[in-house]
Amino acid sequence: DAGVIQSPRHEVTEMGQEVTLRCKPISGHDYLFWYRQTMMRGLELLIYFNNNVPIDDSGMPEDRFSAKMPNASFSTLKIQPSEPRDSAVYFCASSYGTSGGAVTGELFFGEGSRLTVL
Amino acid sequence: RKEVEQDPGPFNVPEGATVAFNCTYSNSASQSFFWYRQDCRKEPKLLMSVYSSGNEDGRFTAQLNRASQYISLLIRDSKLSDSATYLCVVSASNAGNMLTFGGGTRLMVKP
């Protein structure tokens, strides 16, 4: 089975440009997460969706960041305009929920999108 | 104070050594605990869950101390392939059961 698929794997862009990161979760998973990882701050949860609905976006750093999940098999994270401090690895992850609606402990991560903003 | 704290390391150990990492968490409502492993320039992957009574998976042993709010990971007979960053992960009922990741402890096993 295919795992979580992210694209692009690498992106180098200039400050001010729009960046769109894409994610295809594992089929059947009802939770999708966007994380950002940097050396300084580690893994930070940006936003997560349950059954395509955004549940908590409190980790989104500012209005320049937006995320959508138009259907169960696709999500995007957009940064507009991008800034050098947005340089990081962005991970998408998906998981099943429990019967009680909570997230299980196993998140399946994509390989990440490494973003460099010059 | 971070919710989940780990010594970043690196821990440099020879092959065959036993090494232990600790992780402390601040949210007393934490209910579920995990160790993830992240290889260099790769994505994190679940290594093992941590149960209240402690649990073992081959050379790996995880322990939980709720009173002191820490969890540990012990690796026996270290292999070169164990070199990675080990992430402590906690979820709490008063945080929507979302997973909170520690900053990770880097292990380097040398020949």
Tab-separated table of C-alpha atoms in Angstrom:
chain	number	residue	atom	x	y	z
A	1	ASP	CA	0.000	0.000	0.000
A	2	ALA	CA	1.134	3.511	-0.710
A	3	GLY	CA	1.989	5.605	2.279
A	4	VAL	CA	1.359	9.306	2.705
A	5	ILE	CA	2.496	11.064	-0.433
A	6	GLN	CA	3.781	14.611	-0.370
A	7	SER	CA	4.899	16.932	-3.113
A	8	PRO	CA	7.140	18.628	-3.891
A	9	ARG	CA	9.959	16.926	-2.018
A	10	HIS	CA	12.118	20.016	-2.304
A	11	GLU	CA	11.283	23.587	-3.126
A	12	VAL	CA	13.502	26.610	-3.306
A	13	THR	CA	11.746	29.897	-3.782
A	14	GLU	CA	12.275	33.577	-3.277
A	15	MET	CA	10.781	35.677	-0.555
A	16	GLY	CA	7.342	36.905	-1.458
A	17	GLN	CA	6.447	33.988	-3.684
A	18	GLU	CA	3.485	31.717	-3.082
A	19	VAL	CA	4.253	28.166	-2.013
A	20	THR	CA	1.782	25.291	-2.218
A	21	LEU	CA	2.547	21.967	-0.594
A	22	ARG	CA	0.418	18.925	-1.363
A	23	CYS	CA	-0.474	15.781	0.502
A	24	LYS	CA	-2.314	12.573	-0.262
A	25	PRO	CA	-3.113	10.696	2.957
A	26	ILE	CA	-3.384	6.957	3.325
A	27	SER	CA	-6.734	5.762	2.049
A	28	GLY	CA	-9.204	5.198	4.854
A	29	HIS	CA	-7.469	7.420	7.385
A	30	ASP	CA	-9.809	10.022	8.781
A	31	TYR	CA	-7.257	12.349	10.371
A	32	LEU	CA	-4.750	14.479	8.500
A	33	PHE	CA	-2.062	16.617	10.095
A	34	TRP	CA	0.369	19.235	8.863
A	35	TYR	CA	3.581	19.600	10.877
A	36	ARG	CA	6.604	21.837	10.465
A	37	GLN	CA	10.062	20.796	11.647
A	38	THR	CA	13.051	23.024	12.258
A	39	MET	CA	16.217	22.520	14.249
A	40	MET	CA	15.254	25.273	16.650
A	41	ARG	CA	11.627	24.382	17.305
A	42	GLY	CA	11.384	20.678	16.526
A	43	LEU	CA	8.109	19.273	15.235
A	44	GLU	CA	5.223	21.711	15.494
A	45	LEU	CA	1.624	20.882	14.702
A	46	LEU	CA	0.226	23.497	12.358
A	47	ILE	CA	-3.292	22.242	11.687
A	48	TYR	CA	-5.251	19.024	11.593
A	49	PHE	CA	-8.385	17.789	9.883
A	50	ASN	CA	-10.905	15.151	10.851
A	51	ASN	CA	-13.049	13.816	8.028
A	52	ASN	CA	-11.870	16.714	5.841
A	53	VAL	CA	-12.966	19.342	8.372
A	54	PRO	CA	-10.330	21.588	9.974
A	55	ILE	CA	-10.463	21.006	13.712
A	56	ASP	CA	-7.626	23.023	15.170
A	57	ASP	CA	-5.508	25.554	13.317
A	58	SER	CA	-4.083	27.252	16.379
A	59	GLY	CA	-0.608	26.183	15.350
A	60	MET	CA	-0.709	28.058	12.072
A	61	PRO	CA	1.865	30.797	12.572
A	62	GLU	CA	0.010	33.639	10.895
A	63	ASP	CA	-2.425	34.595	8.196
A	64	ARG	CA	0.111	33.906	5.503
A	65	PHE	CA	-0.511	30.215	6.094
A	66	SER	CA	-3.670	28.437	4.968
A	67	ALA	CA	-4.645	24.806	4.581
A	68	LYS	CA	-7.473	23.054	2.809
A	69	MET	CA	-8.743	19.543	2.472
A	70	PRO	CA	-11.300	19.503	-0.350
A	71	ASN	CA	-11.731	15.727	-0.172
A	72	ALA	CA	-10.552	12.698	1.747
A	73	SER	CA	-7.587	12.084	-0.526
A	74	PHE	CA	-6.029	15.509	-0.882
A	75	SER	CA	-4.845	18.419	1.204
A	76	THR	CA	-2.815	21.535	0.552
A	77	LEU	CA	-0.798	23.877	2.723
A	78	LYS	CA	-0.258	27.281	1.199
A	79	ILE	CA	2.116	30.039	2.244
A	80	GLN	CA	1.536	33.422	0.672
A	81	PRO	CA	3.727	35.419	0.713
A	82	SER	CA	6.613	33.240	1.804
A	83	GLU	CA	9.416	34.536	4.040
A	84	PRO	CA	12.896	33.179	4.805
A	85	ARG	CA	11.787	32.185	8.311
A	86	ASP	CA	9.307	29.762	6.747
A	87	SER	CA	12.235	27.603	5.652
A	88	ALA	CA	11.656	24.188	7.216
A	89	VAL	CA	10.597	20.643	6.470
A	90	TYR	CA	6.831	20.364	6.261
A	91	PHE	CA	5.381	16.971	7.050
A	92	CYS	CA	1.925	15.695	6.341
A	93	ALA	CA	0.699	12.762	8.415
A	94	SER	CA	-2.474	10.737	8.574
A	95	SER	CA	-4.023	8.300	11.004
A	96	TYR	CA	-7.133	6.434	11.988
A	97	GLY	CA	-9.356	7.676	14.750
A	98	THR	CA	-10.556	5.474	17.567
A	99	SER	CA	-14.176	4.513	17.997
A	100	GLY	CA	-14.393	7.337	20.495
A	101	GLY	CA	-13.144	9.805	17.957
A	102	ALA	CA	-9.687	10.313	19.390
A	103	VAL	CA	-6.494	10.048	17.421
A	104	THR	CA	-4.637	6.775	17.725
A	105	GLY	CA	-0.978	6.871	18.649
A	106	GLU	CA	0.366	5.950	15.281
A	107	LEU	CA	0.774	8.743	12.825
A	108	PHE	CA	1.978	7.835	9.361
A	109	PHE	CA	4.165	10.580	8.012
A	110	GLY	CA	4.988	11.455	4.459
A	111	GLU	CA	8.600	11.966	3.460
A	112	GLY	CA	8.230	15.712	3.913
A	113	SER	CA	8.596	18.778	1.751
A	114	ARG	CA	11.837	20.644	2.344
A	115	LEU	CA	11.203	24.324	1.767
A	116	THR	CA	13.919	26.932	1.388
A	117	VAL	CA	12.885	30.562	1.057
A	118	LEU	CA	15.698	32.827	-0.058
B	1	ARG	CA	8.653	25.413	29.689
B	2	LYS	CA	8.110	22.958	26.859
B	3	GLU	CA	5.323	20.434	27.253
B	4	VAL	CA	7.612	17.535	26.400
B	5	GLU	CA	11.309	17.884	27.137
B	6	GLN	CA	14.201	15.736	26.067
B	7	ASP	CA	17.956	15.999	26.270
B	8	PRO	CA	18.921	16.711	22.650
B	9	GLY	CA	22.208	14.813	22.986
B	10	PRO	CA	23.981	13.574	20.983
B	11	PHE	CA	24.575	10.390	22.891
B	12	ASN	CA	27.677	8.780	21.441
B	13	VAL	CA	27.952	5.120	22.389
B	14	PRO	CA	29.963	2.144	21.126
B	15	GLU	CA	28.293	-0.828	19.511
B	16	GLY	CA	26.959	-3.226	22.096
B	17	ALA	CA	26.452	-0.594	24.757
B	18	THR	CA	23.260	-0.026	26.676
B	19	VAL	CA	21.853	3.491	26.475
B	20	ALA	CA	18.859	5.118	28.108
B	21	PHE	CA	16.937	8.278	27.307
B	22	ASN	CA	14.500	10.090	29.527
B	23	CYS	CA	11.691	12.423	28.635
B	24	THR	CA	9.614	14.600	30.943
B	25	TYR	CA	6.143	15.924	30.285
B	26	SER	CA	4.338	18.764	31.970
B	27	ASN	CA	0.657	18.006	31.326
B	28	SER	CA	-0.635	15.887	34.189
B	29	ALA	CA	-3.632	14.900	32.041
B	30	SER	CA	-1.358	13.030	29.649
B	31	GLN	CA	-2.681	9.570	29.010
B	32	SER	CA	-0.827	8.047	26.095
B	33	PHE	CA	2.873	7.871	25.474
B	34	PHE	CA	4.999	6.804	22.553
B	35	TRP	CA	8.505	6.727	21.216
B	36	TYR	CA	9.065	7.600	17.587
B	37	ARG	CA	12.285	7.193	15.671
B	38	GLN	CA	13.498	9.615	13.015
B	39	ASP	CA	16.445	8.815	10.794
B	40	CYS	CA	18.487	11.652	9.343
B	41	ARG	CA	16.517	13.537	6.686
B	42	LYS	CA	13.637	11.088	6.950
B	43	GLU	CA	10.168	11.148	8.442
B	44	PRO	CA	9.350	10.082	12.025
B	45	LYS	CA	8.059	6.551	12.472
B	46	LEU	CA	6.438	4.910	15.462
B	47	LEU	CA	8.941	2.829	17.421
B	48	MET	CA	6.750	1.695	20.288
B	49	SER	CA	3.935	2.666	22.581
B	50	VAL	CA	4.637	3.032	26.292
B	51	TYR	CA	2.312	1.208	28.669
B	52	SER	CA	1.827	1.854	32.350
B	53	SER	CA	3.401	-1.427	33.350
B	54	GLY	CA	6.365	-0.914	31.060
B	55	ASN	CA	6.906	-2.888	27.907
B	56	GLU	CA	9.648	-4.484	25.916
B	57	ASP	CA	10.155	-5.023	22.216
B	58	GLY	CA	13.314	-6.942	21.530
B	59	ARG	CA	16.245	-4.807	22.602
B	60	PHE	CA	14.011	-1.855	23.423
B	61	THR	CA	12.341	-1.293	26.792
B	62	ALA	CA	10.009	1.580	27.579
B	63	GLN	CA	8.994	2.657	31.066
B	64	LEU	CA	6.473	5.155	32.364
B	65	ASN	CA	6.607	6.947	35.710
B	66	ARG	CA	3.361	8.865	36.110
B	67	ALA	CA	4.207	10.216	39.556
B	68	SER	CA	7.319	11.931	38.272
B	69	GLN	CA	5.890	12.523	34.803
B	70	TYR	CA	8.637	10.974	32.799
B	71	ILE	CA	9.077	8.147	30.368
B	72	SER	CA	12.240	6.339	29.402
B	73	LEU	CA	13.602	4.285	26.562
B	74	LEU	CA	16.356	1.740	27.118
B	75	ILE	CA	18.247	0.247	24.209
B	76	ARG	CA	20.359	-2.804	24.907
B	77	ASP	CA	23.169	-4.148	22.730
B	78	SER	CA	23.202	-1.030	20.529
B	79	LYS	CA	23.609	-1.542	16.797
B	80	LEU	CA	25.002	0.890	14.258
B	81	SER	CA	21.521	0.930	12.735
B	82	ASP	CA	20.078	2.324	15.967
B	83	SER	CA	21.701	5.673	15.157
B	84	ALA	CA	18.782	8.074	14.820
B	85	THR	CA	16.828	10.694	16.705
B	86	TYR	CA	14.329	9.358	19.224
B	87	LEU	CA	11.225	11.459	19.751
B	88	CYS	CA	9.156	11.263	22.901
B	89	VAL	CA	5.460	11.772	22.169
B	90	VAL	CA	2.617	12.422	24.561
B	91	SER	CA	-1.108	12.892	24.168
B	92	ALA	CA	-3.434	14.385	26.758
B	93	SER	CA	-7.168	14.218	27.143
B	94	ASN	CA	-7.322	17.958	27.856
B	95	ALA	CA	-5.487	18.680	24.611
B	96	GLY	CA	-7.863	16.884	22.288
B	97	ASN	CA	-5.697	13.783	22.458
B	98	MET	CA	-3.354	15.393	19.977
B	99	LEU	CA	0.199	14.144	19.913
B	100	THR	CA	2.823	16.518	21.291
B	101	PHE	CA	6.356	15.748	20.193
B	102	GLY	CA	9.493	16.358	22.182
B	103	GLY	CA	12.502	17.834	20.471
B	104	GLY	CA	14.191	14.470	20.191
B	105	THR	CA	17.364	12.851	21.485
B	106	ARG	CA	20.024	12.077	18.948
B	107	LEU	CA	21.837	8.756	19.280
B	108	MET	CA	25.023	7.914	17.459
B	109	VAL	CA	26.285	4.358	17.741
B	110	LYS	CA	29.909	3.979	16.713
B	111	PRO	CA	31.871	0.867	15.732
